[in-house]
Short mmCIF file of C-alpha atoms in Angstrom, two decimals:
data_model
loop_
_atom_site.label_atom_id
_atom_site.label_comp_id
_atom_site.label_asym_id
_atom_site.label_seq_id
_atom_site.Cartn_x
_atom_site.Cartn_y
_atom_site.Cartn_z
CA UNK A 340 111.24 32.65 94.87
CA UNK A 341 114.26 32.34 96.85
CA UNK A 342 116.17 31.17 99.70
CA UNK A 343 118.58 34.42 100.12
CA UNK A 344 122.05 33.24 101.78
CA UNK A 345 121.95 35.71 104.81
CA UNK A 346 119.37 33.47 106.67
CA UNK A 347 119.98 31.40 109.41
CA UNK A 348 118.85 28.14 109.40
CA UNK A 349 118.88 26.00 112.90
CA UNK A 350 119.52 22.21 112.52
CA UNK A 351 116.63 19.63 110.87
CA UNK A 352 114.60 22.64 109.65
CA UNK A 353 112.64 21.48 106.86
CA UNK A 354 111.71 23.58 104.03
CA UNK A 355 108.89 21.90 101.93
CA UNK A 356 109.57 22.79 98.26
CA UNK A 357 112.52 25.45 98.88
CA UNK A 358 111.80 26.75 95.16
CA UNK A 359 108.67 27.74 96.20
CA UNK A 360 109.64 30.29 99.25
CA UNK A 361 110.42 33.33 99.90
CA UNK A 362 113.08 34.05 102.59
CA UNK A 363 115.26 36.52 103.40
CA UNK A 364 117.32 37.62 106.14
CA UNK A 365 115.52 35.58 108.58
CA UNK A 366 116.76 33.55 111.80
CA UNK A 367 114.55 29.96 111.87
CA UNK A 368 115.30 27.80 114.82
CA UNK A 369 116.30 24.13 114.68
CA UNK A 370 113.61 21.41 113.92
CA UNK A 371 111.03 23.68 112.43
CA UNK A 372 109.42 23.47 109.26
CA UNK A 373 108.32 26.22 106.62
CA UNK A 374 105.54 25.25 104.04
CA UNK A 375 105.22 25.93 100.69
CA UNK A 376 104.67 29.74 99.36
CA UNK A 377 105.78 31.31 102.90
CA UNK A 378 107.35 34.38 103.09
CA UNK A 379 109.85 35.61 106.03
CA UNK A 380 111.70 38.65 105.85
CA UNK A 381 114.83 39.84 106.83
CA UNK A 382 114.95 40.76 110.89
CA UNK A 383 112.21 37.97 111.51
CA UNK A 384 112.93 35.76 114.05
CA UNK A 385 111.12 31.74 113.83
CA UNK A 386 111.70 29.85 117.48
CA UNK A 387 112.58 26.27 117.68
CA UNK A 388 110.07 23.67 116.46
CA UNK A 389 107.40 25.58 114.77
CA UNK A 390 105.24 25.03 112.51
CA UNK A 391 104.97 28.00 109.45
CA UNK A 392 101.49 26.59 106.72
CA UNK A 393 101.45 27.53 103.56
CA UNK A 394 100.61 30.86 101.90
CA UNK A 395 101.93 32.39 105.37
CA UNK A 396 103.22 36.22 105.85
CA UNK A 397 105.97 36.77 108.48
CA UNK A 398 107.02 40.04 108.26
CA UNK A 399 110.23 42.14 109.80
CA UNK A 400 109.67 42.74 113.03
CA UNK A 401 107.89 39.28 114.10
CA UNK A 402 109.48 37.52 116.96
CA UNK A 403 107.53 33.65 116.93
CA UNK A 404 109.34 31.87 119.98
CA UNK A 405 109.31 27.82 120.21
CA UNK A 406 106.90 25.55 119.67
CA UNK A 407 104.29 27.90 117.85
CA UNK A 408 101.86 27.17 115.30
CA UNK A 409 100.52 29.21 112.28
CA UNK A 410 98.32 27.93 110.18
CA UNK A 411 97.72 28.32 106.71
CA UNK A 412 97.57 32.17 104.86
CA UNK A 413 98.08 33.60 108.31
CA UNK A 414 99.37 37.51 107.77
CA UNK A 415 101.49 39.75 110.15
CA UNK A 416 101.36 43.49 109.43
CA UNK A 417 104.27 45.64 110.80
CA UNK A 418 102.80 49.40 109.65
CA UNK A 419 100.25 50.93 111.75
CA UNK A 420 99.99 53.52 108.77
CA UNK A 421 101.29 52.14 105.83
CA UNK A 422 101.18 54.41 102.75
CA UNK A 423 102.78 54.10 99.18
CA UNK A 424 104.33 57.38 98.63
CA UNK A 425 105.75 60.02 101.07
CA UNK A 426 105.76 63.87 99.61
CA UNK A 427 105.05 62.47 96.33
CA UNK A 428 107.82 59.86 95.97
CA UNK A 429 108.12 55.72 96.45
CA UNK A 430 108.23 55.17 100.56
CA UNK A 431 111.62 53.42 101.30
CA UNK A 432 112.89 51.68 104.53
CA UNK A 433 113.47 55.49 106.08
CA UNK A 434 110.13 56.55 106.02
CA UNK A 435 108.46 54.51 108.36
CA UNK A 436 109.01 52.37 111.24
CA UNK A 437 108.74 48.34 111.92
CA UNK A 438 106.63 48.38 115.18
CA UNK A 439 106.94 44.59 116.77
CA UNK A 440 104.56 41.65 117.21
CA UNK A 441 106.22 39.23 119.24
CA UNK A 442 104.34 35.51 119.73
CA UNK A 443 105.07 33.33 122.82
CA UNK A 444 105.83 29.93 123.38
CA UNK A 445 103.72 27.48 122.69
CA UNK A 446 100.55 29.81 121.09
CA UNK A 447 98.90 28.55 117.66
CA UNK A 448 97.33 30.75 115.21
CA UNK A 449 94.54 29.53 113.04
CA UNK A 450 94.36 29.72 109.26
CA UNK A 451 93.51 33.23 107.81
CA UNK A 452 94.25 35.37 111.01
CA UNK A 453 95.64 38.32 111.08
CA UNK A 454 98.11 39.52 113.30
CA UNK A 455 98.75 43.63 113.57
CA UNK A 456 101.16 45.32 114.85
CA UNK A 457 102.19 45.99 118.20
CA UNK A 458 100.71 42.92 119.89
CA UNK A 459 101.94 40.07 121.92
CA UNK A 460 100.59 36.59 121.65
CA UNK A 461 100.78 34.88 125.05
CA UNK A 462 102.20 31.68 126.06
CA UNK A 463 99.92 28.97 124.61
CA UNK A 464 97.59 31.29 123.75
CA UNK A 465 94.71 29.70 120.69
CA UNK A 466 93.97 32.71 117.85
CA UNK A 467 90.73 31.27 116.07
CA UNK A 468 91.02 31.05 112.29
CA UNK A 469 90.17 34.14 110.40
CA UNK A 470 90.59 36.27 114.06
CA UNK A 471 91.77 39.68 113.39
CA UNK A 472 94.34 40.28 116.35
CA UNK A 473 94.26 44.03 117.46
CA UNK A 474 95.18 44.20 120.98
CA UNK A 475 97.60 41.89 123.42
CA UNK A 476 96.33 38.21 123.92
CA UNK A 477 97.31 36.83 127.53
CA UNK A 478 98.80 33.86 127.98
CA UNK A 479 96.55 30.60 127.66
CA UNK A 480 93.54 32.91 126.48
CA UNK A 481 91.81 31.37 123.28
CA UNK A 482 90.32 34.77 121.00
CA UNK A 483 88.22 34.44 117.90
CA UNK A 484 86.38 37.50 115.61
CA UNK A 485 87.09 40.40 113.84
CA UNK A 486 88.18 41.86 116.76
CA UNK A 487 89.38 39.43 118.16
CA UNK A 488 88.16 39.10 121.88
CA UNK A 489 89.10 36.48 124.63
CA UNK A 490 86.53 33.44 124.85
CA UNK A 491 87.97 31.01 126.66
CA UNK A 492 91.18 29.41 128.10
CA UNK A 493 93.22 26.30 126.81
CA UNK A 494 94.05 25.67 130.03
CA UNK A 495 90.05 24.56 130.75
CA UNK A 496 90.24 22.28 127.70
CA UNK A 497 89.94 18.72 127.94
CA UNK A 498 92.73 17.15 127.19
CA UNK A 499 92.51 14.46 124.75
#
């Protein structure tokens, strides 16, 4: 798996085992760090200080601003309709269109979630592992499920 040469890497990134990634035309901001079998393809767009698990899908068209969290096997889709073929031949890059899911300072996303298209994560939002993210998530709201749906607020949390 590779580490194409038309990414941009900030400064301090780390890249766990950089034989063991996939990335591609990707921007990833300074002092974040990208664990082992991640994939992040071209037009994605990795904030400042994250954190990117293992076995993680970022997909074009995912905007992750600073200081975000996403936990292990965590997938983005960017096709409301994805299909193979169109009129009988292979889909390419014309055929369909990259509809956004943009993720907000601060926000962590639990291990197995998935992310569709279309959505914002809100400022330090908390997506429960496994959550299955189909509509918007305001800021500081904490969502778990398959939908996912709002069930509390970080900002009621104790701190610790």
């Amino acid at each position: 798996m590779p580490i194409s040469d038309d990414i941009k890497l900030g400064k301090d990134v780390v890249i766990h085992h950089p034989d063991l990634v996939n990335l591609y035309g990707c921007n990833i901001g300074d002092g974040s760090g990208i664990g082992t079998f991640v994939e992040i393809q071209k037009n994605a767009v990795i904030g400042a200080s994250c954190k990117i698990s293992s076995h993680s899908f970022i997909c074009e068209g995912v905007t992750i601003a600073d200081n975000v969290f996403v936990g292990h096997g965590v997938m983005f889709v960017n096709d409301r309709y994805p299909r193979a073929t169109v009129d009988g031949r292979t889909q390419t890059d014309d055929d369909w269109d990259v509809v956004p899911i943009v993720v907000k300072k601060g926000a962590s996303i639990g291990s197995g979630a998935v992310i569709m298209c279309g959505v914002t994560i809100g400022k330090e939002a908390m997506i429960g592992a496994g959550a299955v993210v189909t509509k918007d998530v305001p800021d500081y709201k904490i969502v778990i499920g398959s939908p996912a749906k709002v069930v509390g607020d970080m900002r009621e949390r104790p701190e610790k």
